[in-house]
mmCIF file of C-alpha atoms and ligand atoms in Angstrom:
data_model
loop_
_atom_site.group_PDB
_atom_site.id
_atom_site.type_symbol
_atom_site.label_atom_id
_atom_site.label_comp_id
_atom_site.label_asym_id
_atom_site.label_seq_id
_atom_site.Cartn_x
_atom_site.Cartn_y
_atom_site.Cartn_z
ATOM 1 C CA UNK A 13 -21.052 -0.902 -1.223
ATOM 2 C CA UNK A 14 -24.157 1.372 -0.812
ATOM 3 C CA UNK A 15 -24.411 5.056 0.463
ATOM 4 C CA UNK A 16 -22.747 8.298 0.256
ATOM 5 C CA UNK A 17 -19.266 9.262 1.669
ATOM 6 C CA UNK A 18 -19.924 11.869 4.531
ATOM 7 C CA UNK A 19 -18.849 15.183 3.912
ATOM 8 C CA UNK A 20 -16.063 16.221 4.973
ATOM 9 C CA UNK A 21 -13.741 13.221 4.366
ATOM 10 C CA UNK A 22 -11.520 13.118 1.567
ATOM 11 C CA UNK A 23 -12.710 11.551 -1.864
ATOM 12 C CA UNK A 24 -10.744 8.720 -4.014
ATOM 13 C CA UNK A 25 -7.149 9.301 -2.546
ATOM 14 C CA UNK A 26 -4.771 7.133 -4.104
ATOM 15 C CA UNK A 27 -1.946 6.094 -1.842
ATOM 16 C CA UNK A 28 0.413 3.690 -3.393
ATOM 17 C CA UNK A 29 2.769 1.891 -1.099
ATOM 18 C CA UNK A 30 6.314 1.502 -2.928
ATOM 19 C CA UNK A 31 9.804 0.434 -2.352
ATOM 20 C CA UNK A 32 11.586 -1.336 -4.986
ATOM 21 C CA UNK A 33 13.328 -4.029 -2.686
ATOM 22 C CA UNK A 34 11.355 -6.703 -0.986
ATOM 23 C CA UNK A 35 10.785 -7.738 2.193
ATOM 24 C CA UNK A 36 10.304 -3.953 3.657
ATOM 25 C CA UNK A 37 7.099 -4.278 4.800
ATOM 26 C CA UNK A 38 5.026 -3.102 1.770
ATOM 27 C CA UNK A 39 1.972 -5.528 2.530
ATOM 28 C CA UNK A 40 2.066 -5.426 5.522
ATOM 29 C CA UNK A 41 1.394 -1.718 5.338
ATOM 30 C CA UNK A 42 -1.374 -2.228 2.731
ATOM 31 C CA UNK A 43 -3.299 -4.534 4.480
ATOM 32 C CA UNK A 44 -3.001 -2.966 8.138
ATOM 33 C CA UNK A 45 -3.355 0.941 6.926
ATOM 34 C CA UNK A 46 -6.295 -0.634 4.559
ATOM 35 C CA UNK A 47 -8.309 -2.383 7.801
ATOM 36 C CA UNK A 48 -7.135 0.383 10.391
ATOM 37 C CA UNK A 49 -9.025 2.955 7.828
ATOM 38 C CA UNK A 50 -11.538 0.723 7.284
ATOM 39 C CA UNK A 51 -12.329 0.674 11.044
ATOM 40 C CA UNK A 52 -12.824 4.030 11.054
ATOM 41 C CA UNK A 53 -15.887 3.646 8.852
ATOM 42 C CA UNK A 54 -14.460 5.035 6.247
ATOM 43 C CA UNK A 55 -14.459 2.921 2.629
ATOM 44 C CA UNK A 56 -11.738 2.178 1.436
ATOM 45 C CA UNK A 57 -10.205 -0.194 -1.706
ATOM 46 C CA UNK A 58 -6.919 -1.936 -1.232
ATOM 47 C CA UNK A 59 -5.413 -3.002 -4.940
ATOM 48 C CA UNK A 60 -2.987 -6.059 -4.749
ATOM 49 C CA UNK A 61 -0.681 -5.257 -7.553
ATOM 50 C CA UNK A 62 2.134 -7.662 -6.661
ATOM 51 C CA UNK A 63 2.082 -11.076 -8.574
ATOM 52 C CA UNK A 64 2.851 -12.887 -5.348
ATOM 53 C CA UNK A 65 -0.368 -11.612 -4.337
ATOM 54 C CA UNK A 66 0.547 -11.494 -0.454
ATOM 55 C CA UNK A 67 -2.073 -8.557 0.322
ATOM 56 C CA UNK A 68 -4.619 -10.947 -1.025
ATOM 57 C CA UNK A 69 -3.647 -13.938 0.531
ATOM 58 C CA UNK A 70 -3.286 -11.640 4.262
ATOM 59 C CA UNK A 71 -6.655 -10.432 4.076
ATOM 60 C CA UNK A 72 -8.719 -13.062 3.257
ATOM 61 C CA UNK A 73 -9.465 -16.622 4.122
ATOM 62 C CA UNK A 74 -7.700 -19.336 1.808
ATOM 63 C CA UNK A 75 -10.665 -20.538 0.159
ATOM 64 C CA UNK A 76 -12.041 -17.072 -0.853
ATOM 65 C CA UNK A 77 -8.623 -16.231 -2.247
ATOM 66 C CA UNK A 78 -8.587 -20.229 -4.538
ATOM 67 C CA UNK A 79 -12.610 -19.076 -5.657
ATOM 68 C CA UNK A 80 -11.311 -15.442 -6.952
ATOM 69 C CA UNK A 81 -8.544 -16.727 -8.674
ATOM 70 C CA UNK A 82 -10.129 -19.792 -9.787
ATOM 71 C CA UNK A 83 -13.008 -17.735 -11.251
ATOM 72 C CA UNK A 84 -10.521 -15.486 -13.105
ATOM 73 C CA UNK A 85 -11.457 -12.475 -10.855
ATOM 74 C CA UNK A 86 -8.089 -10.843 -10.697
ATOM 75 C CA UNK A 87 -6.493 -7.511 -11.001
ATOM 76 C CA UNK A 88 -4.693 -9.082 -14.571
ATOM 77 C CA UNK A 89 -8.320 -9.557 -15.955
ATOM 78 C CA UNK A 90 -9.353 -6.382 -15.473
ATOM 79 C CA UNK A 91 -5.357 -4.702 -16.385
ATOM 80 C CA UNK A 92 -4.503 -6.284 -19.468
ATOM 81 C CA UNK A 93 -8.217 -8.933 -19.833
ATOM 82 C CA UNK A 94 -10.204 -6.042 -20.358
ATOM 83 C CA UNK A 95 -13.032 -6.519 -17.040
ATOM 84 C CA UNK A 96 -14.625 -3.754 -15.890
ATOM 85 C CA UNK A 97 -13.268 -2.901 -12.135
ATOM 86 C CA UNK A 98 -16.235 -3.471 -10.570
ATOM 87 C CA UNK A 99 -16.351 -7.292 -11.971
ATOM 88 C CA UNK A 100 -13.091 -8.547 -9.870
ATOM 89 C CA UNK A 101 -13.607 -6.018 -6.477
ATOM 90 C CA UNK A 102 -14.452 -8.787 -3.634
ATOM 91 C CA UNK A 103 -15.975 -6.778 -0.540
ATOM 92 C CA UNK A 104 -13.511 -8.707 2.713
ATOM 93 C CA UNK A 105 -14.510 -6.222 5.332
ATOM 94 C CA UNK A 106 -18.002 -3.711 5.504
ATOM 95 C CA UNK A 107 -16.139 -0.745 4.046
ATOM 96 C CA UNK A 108 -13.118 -2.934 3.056
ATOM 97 C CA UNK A 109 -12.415 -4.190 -1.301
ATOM 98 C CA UNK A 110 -10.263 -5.435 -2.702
ATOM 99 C CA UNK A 111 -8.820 -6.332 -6.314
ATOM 100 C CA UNK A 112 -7.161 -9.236 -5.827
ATOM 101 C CA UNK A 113 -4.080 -10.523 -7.834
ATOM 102 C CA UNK A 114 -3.029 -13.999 -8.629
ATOM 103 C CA UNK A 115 0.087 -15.253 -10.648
ATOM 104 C CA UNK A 116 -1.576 -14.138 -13.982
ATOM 105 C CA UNK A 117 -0.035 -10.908 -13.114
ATOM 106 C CA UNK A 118 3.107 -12.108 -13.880
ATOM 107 C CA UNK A 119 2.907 -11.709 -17.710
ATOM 108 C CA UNK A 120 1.149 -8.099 -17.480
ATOM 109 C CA UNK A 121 5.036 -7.012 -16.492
ATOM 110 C CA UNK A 122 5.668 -8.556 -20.332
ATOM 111 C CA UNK A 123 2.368 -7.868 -21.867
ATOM 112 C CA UNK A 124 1.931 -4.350 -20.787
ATOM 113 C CA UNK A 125 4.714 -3.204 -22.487
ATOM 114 C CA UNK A 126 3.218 -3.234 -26.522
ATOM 115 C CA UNK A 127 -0.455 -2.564 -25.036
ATOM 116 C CA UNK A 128 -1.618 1.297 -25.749
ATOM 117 C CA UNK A 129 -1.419 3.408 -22.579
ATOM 118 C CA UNK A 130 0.795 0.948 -20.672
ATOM 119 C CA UNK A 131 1.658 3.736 -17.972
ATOM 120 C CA UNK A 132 -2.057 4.848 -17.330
ATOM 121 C CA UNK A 133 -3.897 1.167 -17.306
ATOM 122 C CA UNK A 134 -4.352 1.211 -13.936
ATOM 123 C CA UNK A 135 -5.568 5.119 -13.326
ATOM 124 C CA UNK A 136 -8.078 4.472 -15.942
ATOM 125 C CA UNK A 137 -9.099 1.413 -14.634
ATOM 126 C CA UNK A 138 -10.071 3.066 -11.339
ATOM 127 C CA UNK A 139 -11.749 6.119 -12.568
ATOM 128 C CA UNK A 140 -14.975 5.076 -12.520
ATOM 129 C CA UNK A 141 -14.990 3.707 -9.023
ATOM 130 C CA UNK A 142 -12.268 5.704 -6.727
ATOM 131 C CA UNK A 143 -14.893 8.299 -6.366
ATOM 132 C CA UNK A 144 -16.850 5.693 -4.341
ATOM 133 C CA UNK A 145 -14.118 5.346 -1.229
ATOM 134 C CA UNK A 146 -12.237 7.455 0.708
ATOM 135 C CA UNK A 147 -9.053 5.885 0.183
ATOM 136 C CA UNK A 148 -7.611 3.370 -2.406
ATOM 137 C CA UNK A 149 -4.319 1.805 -1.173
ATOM 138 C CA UNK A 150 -2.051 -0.161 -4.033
ATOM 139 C CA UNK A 151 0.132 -2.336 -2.959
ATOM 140 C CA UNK A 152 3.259 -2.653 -5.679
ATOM 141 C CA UNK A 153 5.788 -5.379 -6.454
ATOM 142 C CA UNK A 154 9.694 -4.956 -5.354
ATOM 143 C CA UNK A 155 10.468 -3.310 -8.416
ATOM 144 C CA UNK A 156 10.330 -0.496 -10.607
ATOM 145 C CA UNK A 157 8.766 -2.076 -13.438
ATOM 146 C CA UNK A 158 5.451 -1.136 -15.266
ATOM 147 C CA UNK A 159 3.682 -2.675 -12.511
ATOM 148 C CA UNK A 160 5.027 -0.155 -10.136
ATOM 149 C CA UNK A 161 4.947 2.931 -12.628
ATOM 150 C CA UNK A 162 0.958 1.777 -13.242
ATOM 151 C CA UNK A 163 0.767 2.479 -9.933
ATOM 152 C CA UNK A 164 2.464 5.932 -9.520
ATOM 153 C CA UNK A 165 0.845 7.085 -12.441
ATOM 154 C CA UNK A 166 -2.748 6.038 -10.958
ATOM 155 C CA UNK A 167 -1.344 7.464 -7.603
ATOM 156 C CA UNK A 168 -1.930 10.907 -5.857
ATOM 157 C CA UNK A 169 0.665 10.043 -3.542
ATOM 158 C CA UNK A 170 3.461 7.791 -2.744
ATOM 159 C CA UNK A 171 3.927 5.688 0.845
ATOM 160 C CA UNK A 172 7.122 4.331 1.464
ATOM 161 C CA UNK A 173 7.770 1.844 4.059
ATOM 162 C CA UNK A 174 11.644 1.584 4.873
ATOM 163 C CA UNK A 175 13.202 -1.183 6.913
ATOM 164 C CA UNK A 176 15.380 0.121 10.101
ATOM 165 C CA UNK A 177 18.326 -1.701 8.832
ATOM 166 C CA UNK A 178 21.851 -0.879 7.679
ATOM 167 C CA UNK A 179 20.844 -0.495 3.917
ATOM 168 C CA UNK A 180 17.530 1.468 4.580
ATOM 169 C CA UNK A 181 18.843 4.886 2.668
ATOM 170 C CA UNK A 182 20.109 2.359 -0.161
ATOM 171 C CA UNK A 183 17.950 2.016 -3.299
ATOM 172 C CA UNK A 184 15.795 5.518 -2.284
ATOM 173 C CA UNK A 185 17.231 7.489 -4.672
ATOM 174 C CA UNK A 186 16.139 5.548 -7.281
ATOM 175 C CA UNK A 187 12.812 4.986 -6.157
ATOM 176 C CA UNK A 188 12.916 9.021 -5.652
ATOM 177 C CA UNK A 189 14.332 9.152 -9.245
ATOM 178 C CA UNK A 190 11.592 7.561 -10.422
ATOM 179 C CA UNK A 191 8.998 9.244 -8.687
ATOM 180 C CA UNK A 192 10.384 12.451 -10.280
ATOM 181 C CA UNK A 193 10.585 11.215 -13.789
ATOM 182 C CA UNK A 194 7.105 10.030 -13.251
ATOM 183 C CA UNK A 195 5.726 13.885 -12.267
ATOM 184 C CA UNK A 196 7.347 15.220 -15.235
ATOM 185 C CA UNK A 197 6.590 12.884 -17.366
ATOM 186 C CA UNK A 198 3.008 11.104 -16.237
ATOM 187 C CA UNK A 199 1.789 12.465 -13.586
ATOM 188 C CA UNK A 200 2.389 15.986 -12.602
ATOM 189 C CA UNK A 201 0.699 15.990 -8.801
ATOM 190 C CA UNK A 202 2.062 13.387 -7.532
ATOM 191 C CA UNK A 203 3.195 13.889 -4.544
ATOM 192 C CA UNK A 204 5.123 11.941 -1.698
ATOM 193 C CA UNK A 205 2.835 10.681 0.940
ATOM 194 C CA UNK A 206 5.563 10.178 3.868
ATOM 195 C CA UNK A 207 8.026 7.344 4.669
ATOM 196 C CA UNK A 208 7.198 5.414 7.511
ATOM 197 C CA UNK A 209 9.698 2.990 9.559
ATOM 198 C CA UNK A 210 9.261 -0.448 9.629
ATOM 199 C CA UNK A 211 10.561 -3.621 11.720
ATOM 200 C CA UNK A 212 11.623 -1.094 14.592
ATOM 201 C CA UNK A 213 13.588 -2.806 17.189
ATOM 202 C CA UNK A 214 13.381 -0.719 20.232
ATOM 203 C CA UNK A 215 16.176 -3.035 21.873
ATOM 204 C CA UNK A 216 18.573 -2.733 18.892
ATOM 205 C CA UNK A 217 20.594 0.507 18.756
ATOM 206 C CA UNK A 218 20.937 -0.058 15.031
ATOM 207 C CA UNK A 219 17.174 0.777 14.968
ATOM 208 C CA UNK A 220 17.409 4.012 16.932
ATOM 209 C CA UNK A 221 20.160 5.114 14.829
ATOM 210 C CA UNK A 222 18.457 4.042 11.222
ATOM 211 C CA UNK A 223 15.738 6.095 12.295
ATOM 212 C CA UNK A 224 17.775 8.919 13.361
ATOM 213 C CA UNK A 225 19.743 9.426 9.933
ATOM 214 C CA UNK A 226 16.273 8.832 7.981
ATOM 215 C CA UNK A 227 14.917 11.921 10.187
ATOM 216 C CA UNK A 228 17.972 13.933 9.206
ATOM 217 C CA UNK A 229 17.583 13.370 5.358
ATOM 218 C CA UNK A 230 13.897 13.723 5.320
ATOM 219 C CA UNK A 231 13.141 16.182 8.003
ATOM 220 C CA UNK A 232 9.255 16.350 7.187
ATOM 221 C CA UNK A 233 8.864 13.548 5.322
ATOM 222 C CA UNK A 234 8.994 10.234 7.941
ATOM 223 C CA UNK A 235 5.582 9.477 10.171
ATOM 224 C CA UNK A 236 5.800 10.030 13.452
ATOM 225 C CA UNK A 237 4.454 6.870 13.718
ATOM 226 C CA UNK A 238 6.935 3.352 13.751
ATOM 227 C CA UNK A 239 6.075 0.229 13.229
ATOM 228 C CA UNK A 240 8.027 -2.270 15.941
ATOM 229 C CA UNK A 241 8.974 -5.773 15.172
ATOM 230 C CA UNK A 242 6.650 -8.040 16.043
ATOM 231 C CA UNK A 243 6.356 -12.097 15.825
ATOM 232 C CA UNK A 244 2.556 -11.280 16.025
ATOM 233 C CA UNK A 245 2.945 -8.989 12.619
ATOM 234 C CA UNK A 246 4.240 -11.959 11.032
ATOM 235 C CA UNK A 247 1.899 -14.264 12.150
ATOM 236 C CA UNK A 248 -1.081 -12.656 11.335
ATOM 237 C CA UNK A 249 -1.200 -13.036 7.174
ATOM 238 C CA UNK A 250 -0.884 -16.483 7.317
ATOM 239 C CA UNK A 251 -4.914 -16.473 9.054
ATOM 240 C CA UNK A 252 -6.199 -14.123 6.807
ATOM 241 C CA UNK A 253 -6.256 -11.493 9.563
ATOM 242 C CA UNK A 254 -4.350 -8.320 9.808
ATOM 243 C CA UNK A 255 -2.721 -8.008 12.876
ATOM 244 C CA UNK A 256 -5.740 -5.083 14.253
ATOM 245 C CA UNK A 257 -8.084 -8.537 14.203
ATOM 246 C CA UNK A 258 -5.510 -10.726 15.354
ATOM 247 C CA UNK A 259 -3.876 -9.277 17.698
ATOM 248 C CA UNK A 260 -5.817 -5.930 18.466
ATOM 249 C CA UNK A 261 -4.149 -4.783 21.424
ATOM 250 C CA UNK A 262 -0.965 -5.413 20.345
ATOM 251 C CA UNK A 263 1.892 -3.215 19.840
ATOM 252 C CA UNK A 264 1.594 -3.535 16.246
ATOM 253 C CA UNK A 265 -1.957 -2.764 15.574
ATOM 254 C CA UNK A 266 -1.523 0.630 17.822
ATOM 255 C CA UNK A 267 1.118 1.586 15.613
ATOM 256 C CA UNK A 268 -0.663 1.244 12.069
ATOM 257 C CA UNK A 269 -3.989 2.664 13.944
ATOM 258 C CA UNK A 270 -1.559 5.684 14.474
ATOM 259 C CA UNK A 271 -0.145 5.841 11.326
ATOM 260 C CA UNK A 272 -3.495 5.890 9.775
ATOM 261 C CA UNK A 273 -4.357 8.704 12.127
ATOM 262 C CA UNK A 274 -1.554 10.765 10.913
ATOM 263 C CA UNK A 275 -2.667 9.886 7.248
ATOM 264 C CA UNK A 276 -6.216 11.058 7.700
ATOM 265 C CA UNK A 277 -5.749 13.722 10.290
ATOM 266 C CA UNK A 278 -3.656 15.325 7.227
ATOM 267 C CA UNK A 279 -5.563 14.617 4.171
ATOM 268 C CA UNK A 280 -8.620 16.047 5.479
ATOM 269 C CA UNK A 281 -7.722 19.201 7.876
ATOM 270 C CA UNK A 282 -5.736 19.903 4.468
ATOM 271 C CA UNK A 283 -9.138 20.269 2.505
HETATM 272 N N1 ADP B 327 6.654 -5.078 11.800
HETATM 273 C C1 ADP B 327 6.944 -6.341 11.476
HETATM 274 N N2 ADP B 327 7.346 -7.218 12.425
HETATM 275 C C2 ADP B 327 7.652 -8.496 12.102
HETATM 276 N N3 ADP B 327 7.605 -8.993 10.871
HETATM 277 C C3 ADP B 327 7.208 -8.176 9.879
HETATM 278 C C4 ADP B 327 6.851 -6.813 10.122
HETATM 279 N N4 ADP B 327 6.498 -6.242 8.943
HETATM 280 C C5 ADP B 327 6.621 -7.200 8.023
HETATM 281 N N5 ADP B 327 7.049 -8.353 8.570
HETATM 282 C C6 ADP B 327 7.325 -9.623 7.882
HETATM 283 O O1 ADP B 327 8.449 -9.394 7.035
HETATM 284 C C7 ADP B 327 8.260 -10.024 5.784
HETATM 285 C C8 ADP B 327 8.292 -8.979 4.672
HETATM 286 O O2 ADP B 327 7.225 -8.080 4.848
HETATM 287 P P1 ADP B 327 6.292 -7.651 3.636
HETATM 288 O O3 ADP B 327 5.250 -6.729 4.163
HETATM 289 O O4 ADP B 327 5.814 -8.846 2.876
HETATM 290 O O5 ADP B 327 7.329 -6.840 2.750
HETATM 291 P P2 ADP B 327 7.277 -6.421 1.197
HETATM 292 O O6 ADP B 327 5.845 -6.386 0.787
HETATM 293 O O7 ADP B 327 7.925 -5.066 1.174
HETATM 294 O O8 ADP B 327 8.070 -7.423 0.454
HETATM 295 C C9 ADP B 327 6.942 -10.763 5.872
HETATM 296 O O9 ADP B 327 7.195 -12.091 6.237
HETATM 297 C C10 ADP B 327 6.191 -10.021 6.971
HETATM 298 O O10 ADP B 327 5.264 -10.859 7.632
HETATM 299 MG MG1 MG B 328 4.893 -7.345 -0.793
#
């Protein structure tokens, strides 16, 4: 991508979206905070770290996902292959990357572990470019492997999307454990972006009260911003679209536009 970053707007933040069990919403968070940024007109680089390589498969047509992976042009090549950054980034929207991932990454969980660094691959991997967005969004497996911890360690922040359902609090303090052993350990700034509710069911009372108790434990921590179930959120990946294209007016898209709102409107009055 060409040109400067305007002044004023923050420089190379690294969000990365984590929750070590599945099925929260995790991609779905990448891919719409990633385009309802990247509508703004600010750049921005979303990093499919997740071997299943859903954000890659949401946000671009099938046969552009088959040619990166079929050329080798995935986040594994550059992790544990050795390929500069710049050599796998495929440009999906006009201030939209991404570093797509493919089932190679499956072994990096393995083959990260005797390679020198293991923790900081991914931070130094993105040195030389994060200066050239505003925001770089990773989007982690449901784990807490080295995957993840790559991408805490690269991280300025953590996002952490949280299902409104009966278990929601369950598994946190783990992923809060971690996040704590990483700051003393790797990466002393990092910092917790916000947790944001998922799957919100304004018809279910289980919803309402899942949000509730969240609120209580984490007083300043959860977005005012909720995302609401929608069929239309579900739908979208399957077209390549995030739900902002596919649905624009929908429900769904107002809510990430929000939460993106609430992410910038922070990051940058705080400079
Ligand atoms: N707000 C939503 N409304 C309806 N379905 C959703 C919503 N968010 C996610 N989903 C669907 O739920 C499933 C899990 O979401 P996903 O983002 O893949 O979670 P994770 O990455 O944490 O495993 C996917 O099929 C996704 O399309
Ligand atoms: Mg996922």
């Amino acid at each position: 991508m060409q040109g400067q970053v305007p002044a004023g707007q923050v420089v190379g933040r690294v969000i990365a979206i984590a929750n070590q069990k599945g099925g929260v919403g995790k991609t779905t968070t990448a891919i719409n905070l990633a385009v309802a940024i990247a509508d703004t007109g600010r750049r921005v680089l979303l990093v499919d770290l997740d071997p299943q390589g859903n954000a890659t498969s949401g946000i671009c047509p099938p046969q552009d996902v088959s040619a990166a992976r079929g050329e080798g042009k995935t986040i594994y090549q550059a992790l544990v292959g050795g390929l500069a950054i710049a050599e796998i980034l495929r440009q999906v929207r006009p201030t939209l990357s991404l570093a797509p991932a493919g089932d190679d990454l499956v072994g990096a969980e393995i083959e990260l572990v005797t390679m020198e660094g293991r923790e900081r691959r991914l931070r130094a991997l993105l040195e030389p470019v994060r200066g050239e967005y505003n925001y770089v969004l990773i989007d982690t497996p449901p784990s807490l492997g080295i995957l993840t911890l790559n991408a805490l360690v690269a991280a300025d922040s953590v996002l952490v999307p949280m299902q409104c359902e009966y278990y929601a609090l369950e598994g946190l303090s783990a992923l809060l454990g971690t996040i704590n052993k990483v700051k003393a350990a790797l990466r002393p700034g990092l910092e917790i972006e916000g947790l944001v509710l998922t799957m919100f069911d304004m018809r279910n009372r289980l919803s309402h009260e899942i949000s509730a108790e969240v609120r209580k434990h984490f007083p300043e921590k959860v977005f005012r911003s909720v995302i609401p179930r929608s069929v239309r959120m579900s739908e979208s990946p399957s077209h390549g679209l995030s739900v902002l294209e596919y649905e624009s007016k929908s429900a769904g898209a107002e809510a990430y536009r929000a939460l993106a709102a609430e992410i910038m409107a922070h990051r940058e009055e705080s400079r």
